Coordinates of C-alpha atoms in Angstrom, one line a residue:
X71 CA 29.1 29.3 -94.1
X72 CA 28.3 29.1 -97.9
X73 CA 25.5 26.6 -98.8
X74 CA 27.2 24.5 -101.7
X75 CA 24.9 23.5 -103.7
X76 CA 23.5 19.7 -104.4
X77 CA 23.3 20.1 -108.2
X78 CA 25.0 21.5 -110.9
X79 CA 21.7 22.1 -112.8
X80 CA 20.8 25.8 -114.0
X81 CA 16.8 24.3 -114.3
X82 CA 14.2 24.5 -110.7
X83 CA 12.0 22.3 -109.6
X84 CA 8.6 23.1 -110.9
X85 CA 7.2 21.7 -107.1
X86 CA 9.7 23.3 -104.5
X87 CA 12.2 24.8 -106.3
X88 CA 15.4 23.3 -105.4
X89 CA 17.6 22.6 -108.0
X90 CA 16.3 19.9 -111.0
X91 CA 17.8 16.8 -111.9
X92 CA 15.2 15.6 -114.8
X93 CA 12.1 15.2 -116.4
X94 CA 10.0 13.3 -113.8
X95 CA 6.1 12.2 -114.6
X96 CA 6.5 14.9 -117.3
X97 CA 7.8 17.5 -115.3
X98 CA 11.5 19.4 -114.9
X99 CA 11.5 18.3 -110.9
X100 CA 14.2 17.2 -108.1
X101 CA 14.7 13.4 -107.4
X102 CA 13.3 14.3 -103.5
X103 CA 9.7 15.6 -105.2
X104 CA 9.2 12.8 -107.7
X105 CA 10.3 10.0 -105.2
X106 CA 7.5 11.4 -103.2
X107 CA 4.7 11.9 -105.7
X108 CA 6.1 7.9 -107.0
X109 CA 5.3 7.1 -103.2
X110 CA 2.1 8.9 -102.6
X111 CA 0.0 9.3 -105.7
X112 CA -2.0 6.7 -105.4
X113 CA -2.1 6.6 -101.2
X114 CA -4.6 7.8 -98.7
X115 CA -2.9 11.5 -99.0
X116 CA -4.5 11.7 -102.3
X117 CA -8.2 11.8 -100.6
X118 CA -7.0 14.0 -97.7
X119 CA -6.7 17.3 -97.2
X120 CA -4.5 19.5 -95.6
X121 CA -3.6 18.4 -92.0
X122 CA -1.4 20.7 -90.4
X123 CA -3.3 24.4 -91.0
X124 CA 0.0 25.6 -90.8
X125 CA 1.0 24.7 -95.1
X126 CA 1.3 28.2 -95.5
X127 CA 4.6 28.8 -93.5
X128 CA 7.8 27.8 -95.1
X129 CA 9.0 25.2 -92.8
X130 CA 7.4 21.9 -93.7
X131 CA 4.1 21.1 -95.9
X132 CA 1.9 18.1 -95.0
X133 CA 1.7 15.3 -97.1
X134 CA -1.5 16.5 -98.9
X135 CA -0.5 19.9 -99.8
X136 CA 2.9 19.1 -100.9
X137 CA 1.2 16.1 -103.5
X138 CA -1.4 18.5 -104.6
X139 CA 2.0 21.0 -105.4
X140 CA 3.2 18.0 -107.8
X141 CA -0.3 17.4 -109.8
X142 CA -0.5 21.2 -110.0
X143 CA 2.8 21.3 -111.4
X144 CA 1.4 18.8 -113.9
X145 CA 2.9 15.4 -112.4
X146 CA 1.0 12.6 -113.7
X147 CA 1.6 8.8 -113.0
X148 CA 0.9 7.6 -116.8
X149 CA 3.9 10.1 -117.5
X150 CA 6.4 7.9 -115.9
X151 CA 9.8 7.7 -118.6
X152 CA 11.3 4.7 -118.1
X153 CA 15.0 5.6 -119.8
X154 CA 14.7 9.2 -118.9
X155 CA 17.8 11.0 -119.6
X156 CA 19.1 13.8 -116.6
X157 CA 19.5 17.2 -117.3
X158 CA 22.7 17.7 -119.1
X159 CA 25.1 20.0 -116.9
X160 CA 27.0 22.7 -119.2
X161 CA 29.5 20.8 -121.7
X162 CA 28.9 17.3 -120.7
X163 CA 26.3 14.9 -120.9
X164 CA 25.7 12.2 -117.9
X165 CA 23.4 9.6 -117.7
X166 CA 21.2 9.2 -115.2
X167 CA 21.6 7.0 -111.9
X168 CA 19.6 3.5 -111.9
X169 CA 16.7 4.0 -109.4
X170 CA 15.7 6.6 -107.2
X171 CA 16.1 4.0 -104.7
X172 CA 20.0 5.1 -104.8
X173 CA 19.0 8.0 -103.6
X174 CA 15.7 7.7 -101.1
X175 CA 15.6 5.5 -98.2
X176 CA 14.4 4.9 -94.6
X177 CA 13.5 6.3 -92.3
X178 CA 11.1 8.4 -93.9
X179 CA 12.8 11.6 -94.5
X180 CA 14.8 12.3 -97.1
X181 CA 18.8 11.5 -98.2
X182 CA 19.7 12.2 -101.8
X183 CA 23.3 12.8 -103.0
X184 CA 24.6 14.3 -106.7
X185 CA 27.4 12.5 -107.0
X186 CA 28.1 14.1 -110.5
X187 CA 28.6 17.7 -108.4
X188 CA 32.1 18.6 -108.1
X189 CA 32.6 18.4 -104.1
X190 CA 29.2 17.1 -103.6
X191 CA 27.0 17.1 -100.9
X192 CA 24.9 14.8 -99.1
X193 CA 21.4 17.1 -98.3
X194 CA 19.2 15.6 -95.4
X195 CA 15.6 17.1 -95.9
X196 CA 13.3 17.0 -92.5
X197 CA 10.4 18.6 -93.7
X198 CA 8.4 15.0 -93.5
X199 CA 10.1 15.3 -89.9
X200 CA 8.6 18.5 -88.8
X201 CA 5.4 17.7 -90.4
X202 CA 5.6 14.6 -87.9
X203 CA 5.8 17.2 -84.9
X204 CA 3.3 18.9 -86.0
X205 CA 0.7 16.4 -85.8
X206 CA 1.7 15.4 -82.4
X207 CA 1.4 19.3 -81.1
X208 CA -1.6 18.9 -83.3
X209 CA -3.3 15.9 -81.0
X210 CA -1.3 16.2 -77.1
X211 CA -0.6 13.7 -75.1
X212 CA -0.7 10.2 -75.7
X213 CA -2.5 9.5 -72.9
X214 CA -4.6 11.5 -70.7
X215 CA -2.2 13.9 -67.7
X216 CA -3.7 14.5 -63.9
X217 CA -1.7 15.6 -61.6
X218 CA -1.2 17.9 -58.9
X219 CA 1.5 19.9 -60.3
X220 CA 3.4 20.5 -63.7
X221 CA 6.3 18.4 -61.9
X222 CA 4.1 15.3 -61.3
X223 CA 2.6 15.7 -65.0
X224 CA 5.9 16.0 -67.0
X225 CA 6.8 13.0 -64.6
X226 CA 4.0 11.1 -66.2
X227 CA 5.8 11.5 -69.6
X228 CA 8.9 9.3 -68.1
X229 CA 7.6 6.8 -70.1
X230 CA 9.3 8.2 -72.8
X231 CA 13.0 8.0 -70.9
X232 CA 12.7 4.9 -69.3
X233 CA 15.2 1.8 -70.5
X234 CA 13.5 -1.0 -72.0
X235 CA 16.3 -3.7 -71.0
X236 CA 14.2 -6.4 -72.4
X237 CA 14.0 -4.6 -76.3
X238 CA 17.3 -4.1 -76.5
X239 CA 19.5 -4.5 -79.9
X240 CA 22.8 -4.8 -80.1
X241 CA 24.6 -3.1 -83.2
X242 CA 28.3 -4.3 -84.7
X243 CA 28.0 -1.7 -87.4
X244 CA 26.3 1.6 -87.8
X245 CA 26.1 3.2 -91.1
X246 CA 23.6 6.6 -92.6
X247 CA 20.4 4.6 -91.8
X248 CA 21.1 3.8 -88.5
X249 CA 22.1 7.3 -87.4
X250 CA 18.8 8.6 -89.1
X251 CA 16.9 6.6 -87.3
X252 CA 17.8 7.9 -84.2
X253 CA 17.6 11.4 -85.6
X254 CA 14.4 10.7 -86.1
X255 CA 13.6 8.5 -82.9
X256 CA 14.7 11.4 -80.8
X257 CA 13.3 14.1 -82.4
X258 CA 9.7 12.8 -81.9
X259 CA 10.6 11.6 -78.4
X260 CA 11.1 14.7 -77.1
X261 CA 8.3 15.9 -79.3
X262 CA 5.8 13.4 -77.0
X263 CA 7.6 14.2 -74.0
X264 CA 7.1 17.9 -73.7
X265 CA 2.9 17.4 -74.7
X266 CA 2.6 16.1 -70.5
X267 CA 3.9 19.8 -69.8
X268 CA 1.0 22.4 -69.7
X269 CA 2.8 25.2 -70.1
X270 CA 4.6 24.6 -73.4
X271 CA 1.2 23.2 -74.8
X272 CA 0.0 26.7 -74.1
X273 CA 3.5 28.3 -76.7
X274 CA 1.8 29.5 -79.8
X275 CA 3.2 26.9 -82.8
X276 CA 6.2 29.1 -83.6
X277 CA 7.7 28.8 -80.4
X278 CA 7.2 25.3 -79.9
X279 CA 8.9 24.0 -83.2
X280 CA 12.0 26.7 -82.3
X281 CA 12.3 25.1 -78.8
X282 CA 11.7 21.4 -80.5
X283 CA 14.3 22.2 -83.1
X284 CA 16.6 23.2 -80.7
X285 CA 16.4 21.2 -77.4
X286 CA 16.1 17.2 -79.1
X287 CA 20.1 16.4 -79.3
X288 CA 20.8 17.9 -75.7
X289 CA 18.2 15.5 -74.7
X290 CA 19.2 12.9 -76.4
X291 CA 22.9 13.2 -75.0
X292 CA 21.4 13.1 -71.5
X293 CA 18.9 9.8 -72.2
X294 CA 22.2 8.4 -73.9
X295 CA 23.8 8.2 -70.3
X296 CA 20.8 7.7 -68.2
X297 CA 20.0 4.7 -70.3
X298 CA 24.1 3.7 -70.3
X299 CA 23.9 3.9 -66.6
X300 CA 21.1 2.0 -65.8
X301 CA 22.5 -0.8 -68.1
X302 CA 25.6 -0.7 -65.7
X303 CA 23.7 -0.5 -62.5
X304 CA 21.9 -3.8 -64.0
X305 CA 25.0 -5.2 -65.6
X306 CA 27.7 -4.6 -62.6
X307 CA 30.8 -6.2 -64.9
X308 CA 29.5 -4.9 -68.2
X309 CA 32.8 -3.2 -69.9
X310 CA 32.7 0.9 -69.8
X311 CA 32.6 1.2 -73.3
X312 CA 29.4 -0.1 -72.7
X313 CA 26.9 2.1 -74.2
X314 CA 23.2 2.5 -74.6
X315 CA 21.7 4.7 -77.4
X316 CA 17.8 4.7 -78.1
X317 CA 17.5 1.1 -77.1
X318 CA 20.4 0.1 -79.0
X319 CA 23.7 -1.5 -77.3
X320 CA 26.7 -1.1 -78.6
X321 CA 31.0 -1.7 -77.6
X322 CA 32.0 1.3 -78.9
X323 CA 35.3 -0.7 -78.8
X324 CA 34.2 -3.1 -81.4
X325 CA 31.2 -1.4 -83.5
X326 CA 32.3 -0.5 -86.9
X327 CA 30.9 3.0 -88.3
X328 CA 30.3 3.7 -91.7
X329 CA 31.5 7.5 -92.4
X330 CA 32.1 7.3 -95.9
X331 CA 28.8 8.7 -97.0
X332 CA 29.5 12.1 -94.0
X333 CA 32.7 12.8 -94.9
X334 CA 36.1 12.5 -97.6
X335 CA 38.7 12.3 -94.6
X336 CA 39.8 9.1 -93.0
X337 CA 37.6 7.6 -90.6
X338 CA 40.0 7.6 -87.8
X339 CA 40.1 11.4 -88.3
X340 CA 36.1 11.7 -88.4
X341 CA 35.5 9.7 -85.3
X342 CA 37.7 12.0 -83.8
X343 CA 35.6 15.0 -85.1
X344 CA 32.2 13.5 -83.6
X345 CA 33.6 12.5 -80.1
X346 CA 34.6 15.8 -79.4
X347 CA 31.5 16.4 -76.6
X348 CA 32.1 12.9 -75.2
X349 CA 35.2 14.2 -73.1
X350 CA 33.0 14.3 -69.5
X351 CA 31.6 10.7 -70.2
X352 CA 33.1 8.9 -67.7
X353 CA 32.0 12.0 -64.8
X354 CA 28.8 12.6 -66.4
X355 CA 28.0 8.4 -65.9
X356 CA 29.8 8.6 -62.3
X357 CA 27.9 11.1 -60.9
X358 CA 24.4 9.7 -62.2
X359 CA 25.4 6.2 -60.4
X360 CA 26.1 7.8 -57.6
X361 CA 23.5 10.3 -57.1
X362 CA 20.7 7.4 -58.7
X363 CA 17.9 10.3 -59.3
X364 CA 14.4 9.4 -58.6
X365 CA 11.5 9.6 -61.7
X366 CA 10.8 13.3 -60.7
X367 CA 14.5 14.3 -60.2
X368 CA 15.4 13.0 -63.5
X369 CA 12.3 14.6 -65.0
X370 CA 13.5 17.9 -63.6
X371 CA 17.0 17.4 -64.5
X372 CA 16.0 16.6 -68.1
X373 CA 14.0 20.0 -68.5
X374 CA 16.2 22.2 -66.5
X375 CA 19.1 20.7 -69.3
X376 CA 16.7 21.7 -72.2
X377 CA 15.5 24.7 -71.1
X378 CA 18.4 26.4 -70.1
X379 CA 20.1 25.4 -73.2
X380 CA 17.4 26.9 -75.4
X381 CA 17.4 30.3 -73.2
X382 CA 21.1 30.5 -73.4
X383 CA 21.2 29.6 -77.5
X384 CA 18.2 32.0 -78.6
X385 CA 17.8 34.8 -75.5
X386 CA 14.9 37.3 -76.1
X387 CA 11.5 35.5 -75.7
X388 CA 12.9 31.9 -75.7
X389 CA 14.9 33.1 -72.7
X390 CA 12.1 34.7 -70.5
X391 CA 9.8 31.3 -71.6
X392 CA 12.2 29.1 -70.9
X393 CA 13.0 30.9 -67.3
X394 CA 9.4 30.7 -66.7
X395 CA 9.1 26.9 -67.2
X396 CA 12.4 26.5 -64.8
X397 CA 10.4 28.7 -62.0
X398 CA 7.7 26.4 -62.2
X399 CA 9.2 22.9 -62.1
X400 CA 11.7 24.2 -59.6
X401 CA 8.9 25.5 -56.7
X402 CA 7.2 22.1 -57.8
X403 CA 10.7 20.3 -57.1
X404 CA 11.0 22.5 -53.4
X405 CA 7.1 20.8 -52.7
X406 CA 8.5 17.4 -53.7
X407 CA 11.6 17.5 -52.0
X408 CA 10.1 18.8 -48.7
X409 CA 6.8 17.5 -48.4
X410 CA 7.1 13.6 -50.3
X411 CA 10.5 13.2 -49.3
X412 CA 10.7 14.7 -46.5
X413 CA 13.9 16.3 -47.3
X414 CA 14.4 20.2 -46.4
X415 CA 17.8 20.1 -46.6
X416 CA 18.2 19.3 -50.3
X417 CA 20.1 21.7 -51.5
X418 CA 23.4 19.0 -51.7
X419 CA 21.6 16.6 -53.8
X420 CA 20.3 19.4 -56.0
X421 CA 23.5 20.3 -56.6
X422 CA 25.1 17.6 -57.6
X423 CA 21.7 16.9 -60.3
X424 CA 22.8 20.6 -61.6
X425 CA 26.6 19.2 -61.8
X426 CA 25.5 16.9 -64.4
X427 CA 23.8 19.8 -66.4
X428 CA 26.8 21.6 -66.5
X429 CA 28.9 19.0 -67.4
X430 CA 26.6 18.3 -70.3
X431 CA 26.3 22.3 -71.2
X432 CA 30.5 22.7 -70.8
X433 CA 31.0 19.5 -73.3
X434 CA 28.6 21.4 -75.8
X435 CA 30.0 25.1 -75.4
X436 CA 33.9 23.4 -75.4
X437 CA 33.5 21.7 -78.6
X438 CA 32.0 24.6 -80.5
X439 CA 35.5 26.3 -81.8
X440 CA 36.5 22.9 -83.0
X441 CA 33.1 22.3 -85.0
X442 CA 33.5 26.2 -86.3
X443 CA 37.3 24.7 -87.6
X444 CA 35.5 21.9 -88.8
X445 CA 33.2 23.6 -91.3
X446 CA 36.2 25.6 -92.4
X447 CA 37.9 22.5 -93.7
X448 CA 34.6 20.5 -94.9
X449 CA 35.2 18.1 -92.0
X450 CA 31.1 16.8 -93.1
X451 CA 29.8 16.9 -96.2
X452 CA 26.4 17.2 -95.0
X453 CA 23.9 19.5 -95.3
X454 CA 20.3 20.0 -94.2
X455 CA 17.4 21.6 -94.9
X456 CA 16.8 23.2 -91.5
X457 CA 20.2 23.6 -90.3
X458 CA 19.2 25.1 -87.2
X459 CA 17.9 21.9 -86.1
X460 CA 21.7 20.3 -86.3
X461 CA 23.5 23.1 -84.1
X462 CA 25.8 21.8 -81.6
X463 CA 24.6 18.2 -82.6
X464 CA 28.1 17.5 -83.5
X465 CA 26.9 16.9 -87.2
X466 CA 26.5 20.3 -88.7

């Protein structure tokens, strides 16, 4: 697919390059680059140096390195215009929006839109995102990991799945920031998650963020029903549109989302669109409450649904890493099953956890052809900086 562009303007930005939308603390920049250097200038990043040691690849720049970009570009706070005019586009002359708080807001990564571009874009920029990852891989665990085997220590990260019933909020009406959020929320969920498994702490960096940028929204559709169905099992008359995401409630019959800022079609149309991979719900929640996985099985089921997805998406080395980590959990799920449980004849109950999987898997491979039509006709109007990341989300 073509990337349409965000901005009309022939200038660059004299920080990252994207395309320019003005004169910002005296230099030809993008809105995204002098909201940031507005934000940080005078913050700790100033005195800091570069975190990450990885500012020379082209995937995300810490917080230090990208404000030093802007005061070597020759951003400088006393430069600040206060009725700065935008860069004229050819043949007209616009003026420019009122804030850049139009344009930025939480959670911390970026959303800027041009609305003076014909067929305009809304861009969602992760970088700050993957800088984020980056210093979890950076620092491990959050807490220290024995255990006898990589099963028990991944298990010790179900601290990271488990339902917080008594933290729950309860949402009548979702708009951009709400779905960032959990963007977000996810994405360094899964981030903290996979630091209690050895073997992908030993991945060199490049691997890791490939499998991170590819794995968070399958977990996140899994957590979405193990939370839901723990909710149920606690709330026996709760209604089945019932549904826990994060630890957010919602009635999906009566929560009102906000797709005007996604998408130019009718909303009817565009809920439509992003419930395509809900169509095994109701089986997917079913066959949790029946099955009722322990700690460990869930652990297992969680990163046999990640793996394998990755393997399948990327082949080549993903594939024979990912197979690896599945070899390992699995002979450490045999010792659990047949010597803590006392179970040798598992091999039922591991296949209905593996039913769930491909359930999951099927909803995601079904629903591609429809989100390949989708991008034909613009269904979304949204674009981001590291579409990889989005594949199969449902939002790219």
């Amino acid at each position: 697919m073509d990337v349409v562009s965000t901005s009309t303007s022939p200038f660059a930005c004299k920080v990252c390059n994207q395309a320019a939308h003005g004169n910002h603390f005296g230099v030809i920049s993008c809105r995204a680059c002098a909201a940031f250097f507005r934000r940080s200038a005078s913050s700790k990043w100033s005195k800091m140096s570069c975190r990450g040691g990885s500012c020379d690849q082209e995937t995300y720049s810490c917080k230090p390195c990208r404000l030093q970009k802007c005061r070597d570009a020759g951003m400088d706070t006393t430069k600040f215009q206060y009725n700065r005019e935008i860069i004229p586009q050819v043949g007209q002359f616009t003026l420019p929006p009122p804030s850049i708080e139009s344009y930025v807001g939480r959670p911390e990564f970026l959303l800027f839109c041009d609305t003076d571009a014909p067929n305009a874009k809304v861009l969602i920029d992760v970088r700050y995102l993957l800088e984020e990852a980056g210093r979890i891989l950076n620092y491990g665990p959050e807490s220290p990991v024995f255990a006898e085997n990589q099963l028990k220590k991944f298990t010790q990260g179900f601290k990271f799945v488990r339902l917080n019933v008594e933290n729950l909020q309860k949402v009548e009406y979702a708009d951009q920031k709400e779905l960032m959020e959990m963007w977000e929320y996810y994405f360094l969920l899964v981030t903290k998650w996979l630091m209690y498994f050895d073997e992908f702490q030993k991945l060199n960096r490049h691997l890791q963020m490939t499998l991170l940028q590819s794995i968070w929204h399958v977990f996140q559709k899994l957590h979405k029903y193990v939370g839901t169905m723990a909710y149920h099992k606690m709330n026996p008359y709760a209604k089945k549109t019932n549904v826990i995401i994060k630890n957010v409630f919602m009635d999906m019959e009566n929560v009102t989302i906000d797709t005007n800022w996604m998408s130019d079609y009718p909303k009817e149309h565009v809920m439509r669109y992003l419930m395509v991979q809900t169509c095994h719900d109701f089986d997917i929640l079913a066959a949790l409450q029946e099955l009722d996985p322990t700690e460990e099985e869930y652990t297992f089921l969680f990163a046999h649904l990640c793996f394998q997805y990755a393997g399948k998406r990327y082949q080549g080395d993903i594939l024979r890493v990912t197979d690896s980590f599945i070899e390992i959990l699995s002979n450490d799920l045999h010792h659990y099953y047949v010597e803590e449980q006392n179970r040798p004849r598992y091999f039922l109950r591991l296949a209905k956890l593996m039913k769930i999987n491909n359930a999951i898997q099927k909803a995601i491979w079904e629903s591609r052809p429809k989100m390949e039509l989708g991008r034909v006709f613009n269904v979304l109007k949204i674009e981001f900086s590291h579409p990889e990341m989005f594949e199969d989300s449902g939002f790219y």
